[in-house]
Short mmCIF file of C-alpha atoms in Angstrom, two decimals:
data_model
loop_
_atom_site.label_atom_id
_atom_site.label_comp_id
_atom_site.label_asym_id
_atom_site.label_seq_id
_atom_site.Cartn_x
_atom_site.Cartn_y
_atom_site.Cartn_z
CA MET A 1 48.07 6.89 43.82
CA ASN A 2 46.28 5.20 46.65
CA ARG A 3 45.29 8.24 48.67
CA LEU A 4 43.64 9.77 45.60
CA LYS A 5 41.77 6.55 44.79
CA GLN A 6 40.61 6.38 48.38
CA ALA A 7 39.29 9.96 48.21
CA ILE A 8 37.47 9.13 44.96
CA SER A 9 35.95 5.98 46.45
CA GLU A 10 34.91 7.62 49.69
CA LYS A 11 33.96 11.15 48.62
CA GLY A 12 33.27 10.95 44.89
CA VAL A 13 29.63 10.90 43.82
CA VAL A 14 28.66 8.92 40.72
CA ILE A 15 26.00 11.01 39.00
CA SER A 16 25.56 8.75 35.96
CA ASP A 17 27.49 6.11 34.00
CA GLY A 18 29.67 8.89 32.60
CA VAL A 19 29.79 11.55 35.32
CA LEU A 20 31.78 11.50 38.56
CA LYS A 21 31.50 14.46 40.91
CA VAL A 22 34.56 15.21 43.02
CA ASP A 23 33.48 18.64 44.24
CA SER A 24 34.40 17.90 47.82
CA PHE A 25 38.18 17.62 47.31
CA LEU A 26 39.20 18.64 43.78
CA ASN A 27 36.75 20.75 41.79
CA HIS A 28 35.07 23.17 44.14
CA GLN A 29 36.39 22.43 47.61
CA ILE A 30 40.12 21.63 47.51
CA ASP A 31 41.87 19.32 49.97
CA PRO A 32 45.31 20.97 50.28
CA ALA A 33 47.17 17.96 51.73
CA LEU A 34 45.91 15.67 48.98
CA THR A 35 46.73 18.33 46.37
CA LEU A 36 50.27 18.52 47.74
CA GLU A 37 50.64 14.74 47.32
CA ILE A 38 49.25 14.95 43.80
CA GLY A 39 51.88 17.58 42.96
CA LYS A 40 54.68 15.44 44.40
CA GLU A 41 53.52 12.45 42.39
CA PHE A 42 53.40 14.41 39.10
CA ALA A 43 56.83 15.87 39.84
CA GLU A 44 58.21 12.38 40.47
CA ARG A 45 56.71 10.96 37.27
CA PHE A 46 58.03 13.78 35.06
CA LYS A 47 61.23 14.65 36.92
CA ASN A 48 63.63 13.77 34.09
CA GLN A 49 61.91 15.86 31.43
CA GLU A 50 63.71 19.19 32.03
CA ILE A 51 60.36 20.93 32.28
CA THR A 52 60.45 24.73 32.01
CA LYS A 53 56.71 25.54 32.35
CA ILE A 54 53.46 23.95 33.48
CA LEU A 55 50.37 24.77 31.43
CA THR A 56 46.85 24.16 32.69
CA LEU A 57 43.29 25.35 32.16
CA GLU A 58 41.30 27.47 34.62
CA SER A 59 39.89 26.77 37.16
CA SER A 60 40.19 23.21 38.44
CA GLY A 61 43.63 22.59 36.94
CA ILE A 62 45.26 25.40 38.89
CA ALA A 63 45.62 23.75 42.32
CA PRO A 64 47.33 20.48 41.23
CA SER A 65 49.50 22.47 38.80
CA LEU A 66 50.67 24.79 41.55
CA THR A 67 51.72 21.98 43.89
CA THR A 68 53.58 20.30 41.00
CA ALA A 69 55.24 23.62 40.19
CA LEU A 70 56.34 24.02 43.81
CA GLU A 71 58.14 20.68 43.55
CA LEU A 72 59.66 21.30 40.12
CA GLY A 73 60.51 24.98 40.66
CA VAL A 74 58.92 26.22 37.43
CA PRO A 75 56.09 28.69 36.70
CA VAL A 76 52.47 27.71 36.06
CA ILE A 77 50.48 29.34 33.28
CA PHE A 78 46.73 28.92 33.33
CA SER A 79 44.91 29.21 30.05
CA ARG A 80 41.68 31.18 30.16
CA LYS A 81 38.34 30.02 28.78
CA LYS A 82 36.19 32.44 26.87
CA LYS A 83 33.03 31.94 24.90
CA SER A 84 33.98 34.48 22.27
CA LEU A 85 37.30 35.27 20.75
CA THR A 86 39.12 38.23 22.19
CA LEU A 87 40.95 39.76 19.29
CA SER A 88 44.46 40.30 20.44
CA SER A 89 47.67 39.89 18.53
CA ASN A 90 49.40 38.76 21.68
CA LEU A 91 47.28 35.67 22.36
CA LEU A 92 47.57 32.07 21.26
CA THR A 93 44.10 30.56 20.93
CA ALA A 94 42.53 27.14 20.41
CA LYS A 95 38.96 25.96 20.20
CA VAL A 96 37.81 23.37 22.73
CA TYR A 97 34.51 21.56 22.37
CA SER A 98 32.87 20.46 25.61
CA TYR A 99 30.74 17.31 25.26
CA THR A 100 29.27 17.86 28.73
CA LYS A 101 28.06 21.37 27.97
CA ASP A 102 27.72 20.97 24.18
CA GLU A 103 29.50 24.25 23.57
CA THR A 104 32.77 25.41 22.08
CA ASN A 105 35.06 27.64 24.09
CA GLU A 106 38.09 29.54 23.02
CA ILE A 107 41.07 28.93 25.28
CA THR A 108 43.84 31.50 25.28
CA VAL A 109 47.34 32.00 26.55
CA SER A 110 49.61 35.02 26.22
CA LYS A 111 52.50 34.72 23.79
CA ASP A 112 54.67 36.21 26.53
CA PHE A 113 54.58 33.10 28.69
CA ILE A 114 54.84 30.06 26.42
CA VAL A 115 57.79 30.68 24.13
CA GLU A 116 59.95 28.87 21.61
CA GLY A 117 62.10 26.22 23.25
CA ASP A 118 59.89 25.79 26.33
CA LYS A 119 59.43 22.21 27.55
CA VAL A 120 55.88 22.19 28.78
CA LEU A 121 54.10 19.81 31.13
CA ILE A 122 50.34 20.00 30.68
CA ILE A 123 48.23 19.25 33.77
CA ASP A 124 44.48 18.92 34.04
CA ASP A 125 42.03 17.60 36.60
CA PHE A 126 40.04 15.29 34.31
CA LEU A 127 40.63 13.42 31.07
CA ALA A 128 37.49 12.25 29.26
CA ASN A 129 37.32 13.01 25.53
CA GLY A 130 40.67 14.75 25.47
CA GLU A 131 39.42 17.95 23.87
CA ALA A 132 40.78 20.28 26.56
CA ALA A 133 44.18 18.55 26.65
CA LEU A 134 44.43 18.62 22.84
CA GLY A 135 43.55 22.33 22.88
CA LEU A 136 46.37 22.94 25.35
CA THR A 137 48.84 20.99 23.19
CA SER A 138 47.79 23.16 20.24
CA LEU A 139 48.69 26.32 22.20
CA VAL A 140 52.13 24.88 22.96
CA LYS A 141 52.74 23.94 19.32
CA GLN A 142 51.70 27.38 18.13
CA ALA A 143 54.43 28.81 20.37
CA ASN A 144 57.04 26.45 18.82
CA ALA A 145 57.47 24.90 22.23
CA THR A 146 57.38 21.19 23.13
CA VAL A 147 54.85 19.20 25.14
CA VAL A 148 56.96 16.84 27.25
CA GLY A 149 54.01 15.17 28.93
CA ILE A 150 50.42 15.35 30.06
CA GLY A 151 49.56 14.77 33.72
CA ILE A 152 45.95 13.97 34.57
CA VAL A 153 44.51 13.68 38.07
CA ILE A 154 41.49 11.54 37.14
CA GLU A 155 41.22 9.68 33.83
CA LYS A 156 37.93 8.23 32.68
CA SER A 157 39.55 5.37 30.83
CA PHE A 158 36.27 4.22 29.30
CA GLN A 159 36.19 7.43 27.25
CA PRO A 160 38.49 8.03 24.26
CA GLY A 161 40.71 10.85 25.60
CA ARG A 162 43.80 8.84 26.48
CA ASP A 163 43.81 6.97 23.16
CA LYS A 164 43.51 10.21 21.23
CA LEU A 165 46.42 11.78 23.13
CA GLU A 166 48.64 8.72 22.78
CA GLN A 167 47.85 8.42 19.08
CA ALA A 168 48.94 12.03 18.72
CA GLY A 169 52.26 10.99 20.29
CA PHE A 170 51.90 12.39 23.79
CA HIS A 171 53.10 10.76 27.02
CA VAL A 172 50.16 10.63 29.42
CA GLU A 173 50.39 9.94 33.16
CA SER A 174 47.11 9.65 35.06
CA LEU A 175 47.07 9.33 38.84
CA ALA A 176 43.72 7.54 38.97
CA ARG A 177 42.33 5.58 36.01
CA ILE A 178 38.64 4.82 36.16
CA SER A 179 37.47 1.81 34.21
CA SER A 180 33.76 2.19 34.87
CA LEU A 181 31.12 4.19 36.70
CA LYS A 182 28.33 1.70 36.05
CA ASN A 183 25.82 0.81 38.77
CA LYS A 184 26.89 3.88 40.76
CA LYS A 185 30.23 2.21 41.48
CA VAL A 186 33.73 3.49 40.72
CA GLY A 187 35.97 0.84 39.17
CA PHE A 188 39.71 1.49 38.83
CA ILE A 189 42.26 0.16 36.38
CA GLU A 190 45.02 -1.34 38.48
CA GLU A 191 48.36 -0.50 36.93
CA MET A 192 51.00 -3.19 36.52
CA VAL A 193 53.75 -0.90 37.78
CA ALA A 194 54.13 -0.13 41.46
CA ASN A 195 51.62 2.59 42.04
CA LYS A 196 51.63 4.56 45.24
CA MET B 1 55.59 42.13 51.99
CA ASN B 2 58.77 43.26 50.32
CA ARG B 3 59.17 40.44 47.85
CA LEU B 4 55.65 41.02 46.54
CA LYS B 5 56.20 44.79 46.23
CA GLN B 6 59.44 44.11 44.40
CA ALA B 7 57.64 41.81 41.94
CA ILE B 8 54.96 44.46 41.40
CA SER B 9 57.58 47.17 40.81
CA GLU B 10 59.72 45.08 38.51
CA LYS B 11 57.15 42.98 36.63
CA GLY B 12 53.85 44.83 36.99
CA VAL B 13 52.68 46.84 33.98
CA VAL B 14 50.70 50.02 34.60
CA ILE B 15 48.08 50.11 31.84
CA SER B 16 46.31 53.26 33.01
CA ASP B 17 45.83 55.33 36.18
CA GLY B 18 43.49 52.62 37.45
CA VAL B 19 44.77 49.38 35.95
CA LEU B 20 47.81 47.35 36.96
CA LYS B 21 48.63 44.17 35.04
CA VAL B 22 50.40 41.44 37.02
CA ASP B 23 49.93 38.67 34.50
CA SER B 24 53.54 37.55 34.75
CA PHE B 25 53.44 36.32 38.35
CA LEU B 26 49.88 36.34 39.73
CA ASN B 27 47.01 36.42 37.23
CA HIS B 28 47.98 34.30 34.27
CA GLN B 29 51.50 33.04 34.90
CA ILE B 30 51.98 32.10 38.57
CA ASP B 31 55.30 32.34 40.41
CA PRO B 32 55.09 29.37 42.80
CA ALA B 33 57.82 30.49 45.24
CA LEU B 34 56.26 33.95 45.61
CA THR B 35 52.81 32.36 45.99
CA LEU B 36 54.17 30.16 48.78
CA GLU B 37 55.47 33.26 50.59
CA ILE B 38 52.12 34.98 50.12
CA GLY B 39 50.40 31.98 51.70
CA LYS B 40 52.80 31.99 54.67
CA GLU B 41 52.22 35.70 55.21
CA PHE B 42 48.41 35.34 55.16
CA ALA B 43 48.65 32.38 57.54
CA GLU B 44 50.81 34.41 59.91
CA ARG B 45 48.48 37.42 59.86
CA PHE B 46 45.35 35.33 60.52
CA LYS B 47 46.83 32.54 62.63
CA ASN B 48 44.82 33.28 65.80
CA GLN B 49 41.41 33.28 64.13
CA GLU B 50 40.60 29.55 64.37
CA ILE B 51 39.87 29.49 60.66
CA THR B 52 37.96 26.44 59.40
CA LYS B 53 37.68 27.27 55.66
CA ILE B 54 39.19 29.56 53.07
CA LEU B 55 36.80 30.99 50.49
CA THR B 56 37.99 32.57 47.24
CA LEU B 57 36.78 33.34 43.73
CA GLU B 58 37.94 31.57 40.57
CA SER B 59 40.44 31.83 38.96
CA SER B 60 43.17 34.14 40.24
CA GLY B 61 42.31 33.69 43.91
CA ILE B 62 42.92 29.94 43.87
CA ALA B 63 46.74 29.89 43.98
CA PRO B 64 47.29 32.23 46.98
CA SER B 65 44.37 30.54 48.77
CA LEU B 66 45.91 27.11 48.31
CA THR B 67 49.31 28.10 49.72
CA THR B 68 47.56 29.74 52.70
CA ALA B 69 45.48 26.58 53.17
CA LEU B 70 48.63 24.43 53.13
CA GLU B 71 49.96 26.50 56.05
CA LEU B 72 46.70 26.58 58.01
CA GLY B 73 45.64 22.99 57.28
CA VAL B 74 42.10 23.87 56.19
CA PRO B 75 40.19 23.33 52.91
CA VAL B 76 39.81 25.95 50.18
CA ILE B 77 36.48 26.51 48.46
CA PHE B 78 36.47 28.47 45.23
CA SER B 79 33.30 30.24 44.28
CA ARG B 80 32.33 29.99 40.62
CA LYS B 81 31.41 32.91 38.39
CA LYS B 82 28.51 32.55 36.01
CA LYS B 83 26.78 35.05 33.82
CA SER B 84 23.37 33.52 34.34
CA LEU B 85 21.87 31.96 37.40
CA THR B 86 21.98 28.20 37.58
CA LEU B 87 18.83 27.19 39.36
CA SER B 88 19.84 24.82 42.07
CA SER B 89 18.48 24.51 45.55
CA ASN B 90 21.90 23.52 46.79
CA LEU B 91 23.72 26.74 45.88
CA LEU B 92 24.32 29.97 47.74
CA THR B 93 24.48 32.84 45.25
CA ALA B 94 25.40 36.53 45.22
CA LYS B 95 25.51 39.13 42.48
CA VAL B 96 28.83 40.82 41.82
CA TYR B 97 29.10 43.88 39.62
CA SER B 98 32.38 44.29 37.75
CA TYR B 99 33.30 47.94 37.11
CA THR B 100 36.09 46.84 34.74
CA LYS B 101 33.80 44.78 32.56
CA ASP B 102 30.54 46.64 33.30
CA GLU B 103 28.68 43.40 33.83
CA THR B 104 27.04 41.58 36.70
CA ASN B 105 28.03 38.02 37.45
CA GLU B 106 26.42 35.52 39.73
CA ILE B 107 28.90 33.89 42.09
CA THR B 108 27.94 30.60 43.63
CA VAL B 109 29.08 28.17 46.28
CA SER B 110 27.62 24.83 47.27
CA LYS B 111 25.75 24.72 50.56
CA ASP B 112 27.69 21.53 51.30
CA PHE B 113 30.97 23.34 51.85
CA ILE B 114 30.28 26.57 53.75
CA VAL B 115 28.12 25.61 56.72
CA GLU B 116 26.79 27.08 59.94
CA GLY B 117 29.55 27.73 62.46
CA ASP B 118 32.36 27.90 59.89
CA LYS B 119 34.99 30.59 60.50
CA VAL B 120 35.88 31.69 57.02
CA LEU B 121 38.92 33.55 55.74
CA ILE B 122 38.20 35.21 52.39
CA ILE B 123 41.18 35.60 50.04
CA ASP B 124 41.33 37.41 46.72
CA ASP B 125 44.06 38.60 44.39
CA PHE B 126 42.89 42.23 44.01
CA LEU B 127 40.81 44.69 46.01
CA ALA B 128 39.52 47.69 44.05
CA ASN B 129 35.82 48.52 44.50
CA GLY B 130 35.21 45.67 46.91
CA GLU B 131 32.31 44.16 44.98
CA ALA B 132 33.81 40.65 44.71
CA ALA B 133 34.84 40.57 48.37
CA LEU B 134 31.39 41.81 49.48
CA GLY B 135 29.78 39.13 47.32
CA LEU B 136 31.90 36.48 49.03
CA THR B 137 30.96 37.82 52.49
CA SER B 138 27.30 37.56 51.44
CA LEU B 139 27.74 33.86 50.62
CA VAL B 140 29.26 33.27 54.06
CA LYS B 141 26.43 35.13 55.82
CA GLN B 142 23.79 33.18 53.91
CA ALA B 143 25.37 29.98 55.30
CA ASN B 144 25.15 31.36 58.87
CA ALA B 145 28.92 31.20 59.02
CA THR B 146 31.34 33.95 60.11
CA VAL B 147 33.86 35.94 58.07
CA VAL B 148 36.92 36.19 60.33
CA GLY B 149 38.97 38.22 57.88
CA ILE B 150 39.68 39.20 54.32
CA GLY B 151 43.17 38.71 52.88
CA ILE B 152 44.06 40.63 49.74
CA VAL B 153 47.23 40.20 47.70
CA ILE B 154 47.15 43.63 46.01
CA GLU B 155 44.96 46.48 47.24
CA LYS B 156 44.37 49.54 45.09
CA SER B 157 44.05 51.86 48.07
CA PHE B 158 42.96 54.81 45.91
CA GLN B 159 39.73 52.96 45.14
CA PRO B 160 36.92 52.57 47.70
CA GLY B 161 37.02 48.79 48.34
CA ARG B 162 38.89 48.78 51.64
CA ASP B 163 36.73 51.53 53.15
CA LYS B 164 33.56 49.70 52.14
CA LEU B 165 34.76 46.45 53.71
CA GLU B 166 35.92 48.13 56.92
CA GLN B 167 32.68 50.07 57.22
CA ALA B 168 30.85 46.76 56.95
CA GLY B 169 32.91 45.61 59.95
CA PHE B 170 35.43 43.30 58.26
CA HIS B 171 39.11 42.94 59.15
CA VAL B 172 41.15 43.44 55.98
CA GLU B 173 44.82 42.53 55.53
CA SER B 174 46.45 43.49 52.24
CA LEU B 175 49.98 42.38 51.42
CA ALA B 176 50.67 45.27 49.04
CA ARG B 177 48.77 48.57 49.23
CA ILE B 178 49.02 50.74 46.15
CA SER B 179 48.53 54.46 46.69
CA SER B 180 48.71 55.52 43.05
CA LEU B 181 49.31 54.32 39.50
CA LYS B 182 49.66 57.83 38.06
CA ASN B 183 52.33 58.65 35.48
CA LYS B 184 52.81 54.91 34.82
CA LYS B 185 54.42 54.56 38.27
CA VAL B 186 53.39 52.28 41.13
CA GLY B 187 53.29 54.07 44.49
CA PHE B 188 52.94 52.03 47.69
CA ILE B 189 51.49 52.90 51.08
CA GLU B 190 54.20 52.14 53.60
CA GLU B 191 52.65 50.54 56.65
CA MET B 192 53.62 51.73 60.13
CA VAL B 193 53.91 48.17 61.42
CA ALA B 194 56.89 45.99 60.61
CA ASN B 195 56.04 44.66 57.20
CA LYS B 196 58.04 41.87 55.66
#
């Protein structure tokens, strides 16, 4: 998605070889027009999957999930992050380890909203080690629902997340795939398919 | 806003005299079509204010802020909640006491995104005691920017938040004003003005 790559190139800040800051349009300040395009692109890529729900993780996944949901006409559910387990019989929970913060969070979703038979599209802002996405797939499985795909805004392709998700059998679509952040420069993987 | 009131009446769950759960369309699962209408209504109510930014609080404020931003063509910034202060010279911070959780959180926003001269619309999902909204106004003031209004999806009018905000000189627009949650029933304040 060219407009997204352009925003990353122009406004992204490379903090280190592993860390890209996109606070000015995705993670803290949100560019609504770009987010709308991101949603249209996800909807286009997953349009034949008969999606019934979109599942994401608070907070940065909410905006691109909402614009995708507007296109597809399905609800968004955002999973909540908590440091400690809230004991509730009505929650599905999964543990997610964050390499960045070196801490494990519990992510939760109500059993009322992901239910048996649901065809769920998972959306997240970043894919690095894949821990958050795998946690979300675990919530869907616990509900006896199906993950029909995983949509990622920015994939750090030099980290193992995508491989882990594909090895687990999931269909991953990433709108921008970053091959390297070395020397303070963002390198992209150019896809073979026509890529807007 | 009739469609919002209808959703509250039909899908809201009154937990106690003070607590209304709207997890099925606003706070955990998001109804995208309703959220789009909410955004259009906020945009209509604040259209003459020359708004340059929308400021909200993660996580539940993000969706209605984004649909408002799509209408107004301005960026959204979502303030982050943290239990402990992150020392950073580039952050504006305010303390927000939560009556529900009986804890004080630090809310933060980068100095890069709310700047002198900005005309800021604050949006939040709920107004009860007004602590979160007042914290957001404090961030705007610290940046030498102006709060041009506060848009609330659901106001619990039997709690003191609105009075506090109006006494501090802010213009508040709430799309649904709840007069009472007694006897497990949601009562609304009917506005004198034509109210969609």
